[in-house]
Amino acid sequence: MTTQQRYPEPPIDLPIDAWLYEANPVPGCRQCAAAMRELRRAKKAGDATKRFEASRKVRAHPHRASE
Ligand SMILES: [Zn+2]
């Protein structure tokens, strides 16, 4: 009765959601670097939605494995 779930975004400290915020930036990739800056800023601001979006950016754009 006291704890109503009214989060507009997923809670940050649930381990099951951690992967949503994980990002594996590729060294030398500008898009990764930009997204990681966003990610860090969002983390500081406590903005879970932006964190998710930034980490998704890192995962979403293609990297060439052969280079
Ligand atoms: Zn990248």
CSV table of N, CA, C and O and ligand atoms in Angstrom, one decimal:
chain,number,residue,atom,x,y,z
A,1,MET,N,0.8,-1.2,0.0
A,1,MET,CA,0.0,0.0,0.0
A,1,MET,C,0.9,1.3,0.0
A,1,MET,O,0.5,2.3,-0.5
A,2,THR,N,2.1,1.1,0.6
A,2,THR,CA,2.9,2.3,0.6
A,2,THR,C,3.7,2.5,-0.7
A,2,THR,O,4.0,3.6,-1.1
A,3,THR,N,4.2,1.4,-1.2
A,3,THR,CA,5.0,1.5,-2.4
A,3,THR,C,4.2,1.2,-3.7
A,3,THR,O,4.1,0.1,-4.1
A,4,GLN,N,3.7,2.2,-4.2
A,4,GLN,CA,3.1,2.1,-5.5
A,4,GLN,C,4.1,2.3,-6.6
A,4,GLN,O,5.0,3.2,-6.5
A,5,GLN,N,4.0,1.5,-7.6
A,5,GLN,CA,5.0,1.6,-8.7
A,5,GLN,C,4.6,2.6,-9.7
A,5,GLN,O,3.7,2.4,-10.5
A,6,ARG,N,5.2,3.8,-9.6
A,6,ARG,CA,4.8,4.8,-10.6
A,6,ARG,C,6.0,5.3,-11.4
A,6,ARG,O,6.0,6.4,-11.8
A,7,TYR,N,7.0,4.4,-11.5
A,7,TYR,CA,8.1,4.8,-12.3
A,7,TYR,C,7.8,5.0,-13.8
A,7,TYR,O,7.2,4.0,-14.4
A,8,PRO,N,8.2,6.0,-14.4
A,8,PRO,CA,8.0,6.2,-15.8
A,8,PRO,C,9.1,5.3,-16.6
A,8,PRO,O,8.9,5.1,-17.8
A,9,GLU,N,10.1,4.9,-15.9
A,9,GLU,CA,11.1,4.1,-16.5
A,9,GLU,C,11.5,3.0,-15.6
A,9,GLU,O,11.1,3.1,-14.4
A,10,PRO,N,12.2,1.9,-16.0
A,10,PRO,CA,12.5,0.8,-15.1
A,10,PRO,C,13.4,1.3,-14.0
A,10,PRO,O,14.2,2.2,-14.2
A,11,PRO,N,13.3,0.7,-12.8
A,11,PRO,CA,14.1,1.0,-11.7
A,11,PRO,C,15.6,0.7,-12.0
A,11,PRO,O,15.9,-0.2,-12.7
A,12,ILE,N,16.5,1.6,-11.5
A,12,ILE,CA,17.9,1.5,-12.0
A,12,ILE,C,18.6,0.3,-11.3
A,12,ILE,O,19.4,-0.4,-11.9
A,13,ASP,N,18.2,0.0,-10.1
A,13,ASP,CA,19.1,-1.0,-9.3
A,13,ASP,C,18.6,-2.4,-9.4
A,13,ASP,O,19.1,-3.3,-8.6
A,14,LEU,N,17.7,-2.7,-10.3
A,14,LEU,CA,17.4,-4.1,-10.5
A,14,LEU,C,18.4,-4.8,-11.4
A,14,LEU,O,18.6,-4.4,-12.5
A,15,PRO,N,19.0,-5.9,-10.9
A,15,PRO,CA,20.1,-6.5,-11.7
A,15,PRO,C,19.6,-7.0,-13.0
A,15,PRO,O,20.3,-7.1,-14.0
A,16,ILE,N,18.3,-7.4,-13.1
A,16,ILE,CA,17.8,-8.0,-14.3
A,16,ILE,C,17.7,-7.0,-15.4
A,16,ILE,O,17.7,-7.3,-16.6
A,17,ASP,N,17.7,-5.7,-15.0
A,17,ASP,CA,17.6,-4.7,-16.0
A,17,ASP,C,19.0,-4.1,-16.4
A,17,ASP,O,19.1,-3.2,-17.2
A,18,ALA,N,20.0,-4.6,-15.7
A,18,ALA,CA,21.3,-4.0,-15.8
A,18,ALA,C,21.8,-4.0,-17.3
A,18,ALA,O,22.4,-3.1,-17.7
A,19,TRP,N,21.5,-5.1,-18.0
A,19,TRP,CA,22.0,-5.2,-19.3
A,19,TRP,C,21.5,-4.1,-20.2
A,19,TRP,O,22.1,-3.8,-21.2
A,20,LEU,N,20.3,-3.6,-19.9
A,20,LEU,CA,19.7,-2.5,-20.7
A,20,LEU,C,20.6,-1.3,-20.7
A,20,LEU,O,20.6,-0.5,-21.6
A,21,TYR,N,21.4,-1.2,-19.6
A,21,TYR,CA,22.3,0.0,-19.5
A,21,TYR,C,23.7,-0.3,-19.8
A,21,TYR,O,24.6,0.5,-19.8
A,22,GLU,N,24.0,-1.6,-20.1
A,22,GLU,CA,25.3,-2.0,-20.5
A,22,GLU,C,25.6,-1.6,-21.9
A,22,GLU,O,24.8,-1.7,-22.8
A,23,ALA,N,26.8,-1.1,-22.1
A,23,ALA,CA,27.3,-0.8,-23.5
A,23,ALA,C,28.7,-1.2,-23.6
A,23,ALA,O,29.5,-1.1,-22.7
A,24,ASN,N,29.0,-1.7,-24.8
A,24,ASN,CA,30.4,-2.1,-25.1
A,24,ASN,C,30.9,-1.3,-26.2
A,24,ASN,O,30.9,-1.7,-27.4
A,25,PRO,N,31.4,-0.1,-25.9
A,25,PRO,CA,31.8,0.8,-26.9
A,25,PRO,C,33.1,0.3,-27.6
A,25,PRO,O,33.9,-0.3,-27.0
A,26,VAL,N,33.1,0.5,-28.9
A,26,VAL,CA,34.3,0.1,-29.7
A,26,VAL,C,35.3,1.2,-29.7
A,26,VAL,O,34.9,2.4,-30.1
A,27,PRO,N,36.5,1.0,-29.3
A,27,PRO,CA,37.5,2.0,-29.3
A,27,PRO,C,37.7,2.6,-30.7
A,27,PRO,O,37.8,1.9,-31.7
A,28,GLY,N,37.7,3.9,-30.8
A,28,GLY,CA,37.9,4.6,-32.1
A,28,GLY,C,36.6,4.9,-32.8
A,28,GLY,O,36.7,5.5,-33.8
A,29,CYS,N,35.5,4.4,-32.3
A,29,CYS,CA,34.2,4.6,-32.9
A,29,CYS,C,33.6,5.9,-32.4
A,29,CYS,O,33.4,6.1,-31.2
A,30,ARG,N,33.4,6.8,-33.3
A,30,ARG,CA,32.8,8.1,-32.9
A,30,ARG,C,31.4,8.0,-32.3
A,30,ARG,O,31.1,8.7,-31.4
A,31,GLN,N,30.6,7.2,-32.9
A,31,GLN,CA,29.3,7.0,-32.5
A,31,GLN,C,29.2,6.4,-31.1
A,31,GLN,O,28.4,6.8,-30.2
A,32,CYS,N,30.1,5.5,-30.8
A,32,CYS,CA,30.2,4.9,-29.5
A,32,CYS,C,30.7,6.0,-28.5
A,32,CYS,O,30.1,6.1,-27.4
A,33,ALA,N,31.7,6.7,-28.9
A,33,ALA,CA,32.2,7.8,-28.0
A,33,ALA,C,31.1,8.8,-27.6
A,33,ALA,O,31.0,9.1,-26.4
A,34,ALA,N,30.4,9.2,-28.6
A,34,ALA,CA,29.3,10.2,-28.3
A,34,ALA,C,28.2,9.6,-27.5
A,34,ALA,O,27.7,10.2,-26.5
A,35,ALA,N,27.9,8.3,-27.7
A,35,ALA,CA,26.8,7.7,-26.9
A,35,ALA,C,27.3,7.5,-25.5
A,35,ALA,O,26.5,7.6,-24.6
A,36,MET,N,28.6,7.1,-25.3
A,36,MET,CA,29.1,6.9,-24.0
A,36,MET,C,29.1,8.2,-23.2
A,36,MET,O,28.9,8.2,-22.0
A,37,ARG,N,29.4,9.3,-23.9
A,37,ARG,CA,29.3,10.6,-23.2
A,37,ARG,C,27.9,10.8,-22.7
A,37,ARG,O,27.6,11.3,-21.6
A,38,GLU,N,26.9,10.6,-23.6
A,38,GLU,CA,25.5,10.7,-23.2
A,38,GLU,C,25.2,9.8,-22.0
A,38,GLU,O,24.5,10.2,-21.1
A,39,LEU,N,25.7,8.6,-22.1
A,39,LEU,CA,25.4,7.6,-21.1
A,39,LEU,C,25.9,8.1,-19.7
A,39,LEU,O,25.2,8.0,-18.7
A,40,ARG,N,27.1,8.6,-19.7
A,40,ARG,CA,27.7,9.0,-18.4
A,40,ARG,C,26.9,10.2,-17.9
A,40,ARG,O,26.7,10.3,-16.7
A,41,ARG,N,26.5,11.1,-18.8
A,41,ARG,CA,25.8,12.3,-18.4
A,41,ARG,C,24.4,11.9,-17.8
A,41,ARG,O,24.0,12.4,-16.8
A,42,ALA,N,23.8,10.9,-18.5
A,42,ALA,CA,22.5,10.5,-18.0
A,42,ALA,C,22.6,9.7,-16.7
A,42,ALA,O,21.7,9.8,-15.8
A,43,LYS,N,23.7,9.0,-16.5
A,43,LYS,CA,23.9,8.3,-15.2
A,43,LYS,C,24.0,9.3,-14.1
A,43,LYS,O,23.5,9.1,-13.0
A,44,LYS,N,24.8,10.3,-14.3
A,44,LYS,CA,25.0,11.4,-13.3
A,44,LYS,C,23.6,12.0,-13.0
A,44,LYS,O,23.4,12.3,-11.8
A,45,ALA,N,22.8,12.2,-14.0
A,45,ALA,CA,21.6,12.9,-13.8
A,45,ALA,C,20.5,12.0,-13.3
A,45,ALA,O,19.4,12.4,-12.9
A,46,GLY,N,20.8,10.7,-13.2
A,46,GLY,CA,19.8,9.7,-12.8
A,46,GLY,C,18.7,9.5,-13.7
A,46,GLY,O,17.6,9.1,-13.3
A,47,ASP,N,19.0,9.8,-15.0
A,47,ASP,CA,17.9,9.6,-16.0
A,47,ASP,C,18.0,8.3,-16.7
A,47,ASP,O,18.8,8.0,-17.6
A,48,ALA,N,17.1,7.4,-16.2
A,48,ALA,CA,17.2,6.0,-16.6
A,48,ALA,C,16.8,5.8,-18.1
A,48,ALA,O,17.4,5.0,-18.8
A,49,THR,N,15.9,6.6,-18.6
A,49,THR,CA,15.5,6.5,-19.9
A,49,THR,C,16.6,6.9,-20.9
A,49,THR,O,16.9,6.2,-21.9
A,50,LYS,N,17.3,8.0,-20.5
A,50,LYS,CA,18.4,8.4,-21.4
A,50,LYS,C,19.5,7.4,-21.4
A,50,LYS,O,20.2,7.2,-22.3
A,51,ARG,N,19.7,6.9,-20.2
A,51,ARG,CA,20.8,5.8,-20.1
A,51,ARG,C,20.5,4.7,-21.0
A,51,ARG,O,21.4,4.2,-21.7
A,52,PHE,N,19.2,4.2,-21.0
A,52,PHE,CA,18.8,3.1,-21.8
A,52,PHE,C,19.0,3.5,-23.3
A,52,PHE,O,19.6,2.7,-24.1
A,53,GLU,N,18.6,4.7,-23.7
A,53,GLU,CA,18.7,5.1,-25.1
A,53,GLU,C,20.1,5.2,-25.5
A,53,GLU,O,20.5,4.8,-26.6
A,54,ALA,N,21.0,5.7,-24.6
A,54,ALA,CA,22.4,5.9,-25.0
A,54,ALA,C,23.1,4.5,-25.2
A,54,ALA,O,23.8,4.3,-26.1
A,55,SER,N,22.8,3.6,-24.2
A,55,SER,CA,23.4,2.3,-24.3
A,55,SER,C,22.9,1.5,-25.5
A,55,SER,O,23.6,0.8,-26.2
A,56,ARG,N,21.6,1.8,-25.9
A,56,ARG,CA,21.1,1.2,-27.0
A,56,ARG,C,21.7,1.7,-28.3
A,56,ARG,O,21.9,1.0,-29.3
A,57,LYS,N,22.1,3.0,-28.3
A,57,LYS,CA,22.7,3.6,-29.4
A,57,LYS,C,24.1,2.8,-29.7
A,57,LYS,O,24.4,2.6,-30.8
A,58,VAL,N,24.8,2.6,-28.6
A,58,VAL,CA,26.1,1.9,-28.8
A,58,VAL,C,25.9,0.5,-29.4
A,58,VAL,O,26.6,0.1,-30.2
A,59,ARG,N,24.8,-0.2,-29.0
A,59,ARG,CA,24.6,-1.5,-29.5
A,59,ARG,C,24.0,-1.5,-30.9
A,59,ARG,O,24.2,-2.4,-31.7
A,60,ALA,N,23.2,-0.4,-31.2
A,60,ALA,CA,22.4,-0.5,-32.4
A,60,ALA,C,23.2,-0.2,-33.7
A,60,ALA,O,22.8,-0.8,-34.7
A,61,HIS,N,24.2,0.6,-33.7
A,61,HIS,CA,24.8,0.9,-34.9
A,61,HIS,C,25.9,-0.1,-35.2
A,61,HIS,O,26.5,-0.7,-34.3
A,62,PRO,N,26.0,-0.4,-36.5
A,62,PRO,CA,26.9,-1.6,-36.9
A,62,PRO,C,28.4,-1.3,-36.8
A,62,PRO,O,28.8,-0.2,-37.0
A,63,HIS,N,29.1,-2.3,-36.4
A,63,HIS,CA,30.5,-2.3,-36.4
A,63,HIS,C,31.0,-3.4,-37.4
A,63,HIS,O,30.5,-4.5,-37.4
A,64,ARG,N,32.1,-3.0,-38.1
A,64,ARG,CA,32.6,-4.0,-39.0
A,64,ARG,C,33.6,-4.9,-38.2
A,64,ARG,O,34.6,-4.5,-37.7
A,65,ALA,N,33.3,-6.2,-38.2
A,65,ALA,CA,34.1,-7.1,-37.4
A,65,ALA,C,35.4,-7.4,-38.1
A,65,ALA,O,36.4,-7.8,-37.5
A,66,SER,N,35.4,-7.2,-39.4
A,66,SER,CA,36.6,-7.6,-40.2
A,66,SER,C,37.7,-6.5,-40.2
A,66,SER,O,38.8,-6.7,-40.8
A,67,GLU,N,37.4,-5.4,-39.5
A,67,GLU,CA,38.5,-4.3,-39.5
A,67,GLU,C,39.2,-4.2,-38.2
A,67,GLU,O,38.7,-4.3,-37.2
B,1,ZN,ZN,30.4,2.2,-32.3
